[in-house]
Amino acid sequence: DTAVSQTPKYLVTQMGNDKSIKCEQNLGHDTMYWYKQDSKKFLKIMFSYNNKELIINETVPNRFSPKSPDKAHLNLHINSLELGDSAVYFCATSAGALTYEQYFGPGTRLTVT
Amino acid sequence: AQSVTQLDSQVPVFEEAPVELRCNYSSSVSVYLFWYVQYPNQGLQLLLKYLSGSTLVKGINGFEAEFNKSQTSFHLRKPSVHISDTAEYFCAVSAYGNQFYFGTGTSLTVIP
């Protein structure tokens, strides 16, 4: 079983569309994250949820909205997609606070045309 | 606030040679330090971490790192690299109750 899974793996869409990326973990971890990795491999944390509550909300456009229906899922919804949103998005989980190892999903490559 | 600087964006090294990937951090509080590896088209996985205690930390795949508080460094080393070590390496820092920052990454290329 994959510990942290993301769907879809690839997502190609046009500007202005709305899309969602799903993340599921079977590790029983309390904390989940979304990261954005740009074309230069720079990783930036976007959101962090602990027990379904938002604890980190970096300065990202409000077109990005995370949703955590339960502890095992953290989905990322993006409205009105722009060219600059093209990147690889990673979901990650950890057992607790930031001293704990983070487990990453395989990533979703989003291409906006 | 914390920040992480990886001094080398690309490091080519011959197979079986030693390698050091450099990482410096800045923080006004005690920090926790990590090295992650990202193989092509994959997510990141933890190589090793420093939380407290011994400043020499051993990780997976023969890697180790040394925490140097006076120099605010956490350099990653391996005495003999293999082709399979070709990947992107990220240093990261966190402080309790605060955020998790990754460095800009170092691309390690092992040359046969």
GROMACS .gro file of C-alpha atoms in nm, chain A residues 97-100, chain B residues 1-5 23-35 48-55 57 66-75 91-102:
model
   53
   97ALA     CA    1   0.494   1.882   1.499
   98LEU     CA    2   0.771   1.998   1.271
   99THR     CA    3   1.036   1.783   1.441
  100TYR     CA    4   0.886   1.479   1.284
  114ALA     CA    5   1.277   3.369   1.112
  115GLN     CA    6   1.468   3.077   0.970
  116SER     CA    7   1.636   3.038   0.635
  117VAL     CA    8   1.842   2.775   0.462
  118THR     CA    9   2.121   2.823   0.211
  136CYS     CA   10   2.403   2.363   0.394
  137ASN     CA   11   2.399   2.670   0.615
  138TYR     CA   12   2.107   2.797   0.814
  139SER     CA   13   2.016   3.108   1.003
  140SER     CA   14   1.786   3.114   1.300
  141SER     CA   15   1.740   3.302   1.623
  142VAL     CA   16   1.610   2.994   1.803
  143SER     CA   17   1.706   2.630   1.834
  144VAL     CA   18   1.637   2.446   1.514
  145TYR     CA   19   1.582   2.100   1.383
  146LEU     CA   20   1.767   2.009   1.065
  147PHE     CA   21   1.693   1.761   0.792
  148TRP     CA   22   1.829   1.631   0.464
  161LEU     CA   23   1.863   1.193   0.806
  162LYS     CA   24   1.770   1.445   1.072
  163TYR     CA   25   1.921   1.627   1.367
  164LEU     CA   26   1.695   1.704   1.661
  165SER     CA   27   1.940   1.703   1.954
  166GLY     CA   28   2.227   1.504   2.102
  167SER     CA   29   2.524   1.383   1.901
  168THR     CA   30   2.622   1.630   1.633
  170VAL     CA   31   2.406   1.203   1.241
  179GLU     CA   32   2.742   1.699   1.104
  180PHE     CA   33   2.565   1.973   1.294
  181ASN     CA   34   2.796   2.263   1.367
  182LYS     CA   35   2.624   2.521   1.582
  183SER     CA   36   2.910   2.774   1.578
  184GLN     CA   37   2.922   2.772   1.198
  185THR     CA   38   2.545   2.723   1.164
  186SER     CA   39   2.606   2.444   0.917
  187PHE     CA   40   2.469   2.098   0.851
  188HIS     CA   41   2.677   1.956   0.568
  204CYS     CA   42   1.842   2.068   0.331
  205ALA     CA   43   1.555   2.181   0.554
  206VAL     CA   44   1.510   2.356   0.886
  207SER     CA   45   1.224   2.384   1.126
  208ALA     CA   46   1.168   2.532   1.469
  209TYR     CA   47   0.897   2.415   1.703
  210GLY     CA   48   0.575   2.600   1.645
  211ASN     CA   49   0.703   2.757   1.329
  212GLN     CA   50   0.734   2.671   0.966
  213PHE     CA   51   0.936   2.426   0.767
  214TYR     CA   52   1.185   2.577   0.521
  215PHE     CA   53   1.362   2.394   0.245
   0.00000   0.00000   0.00000
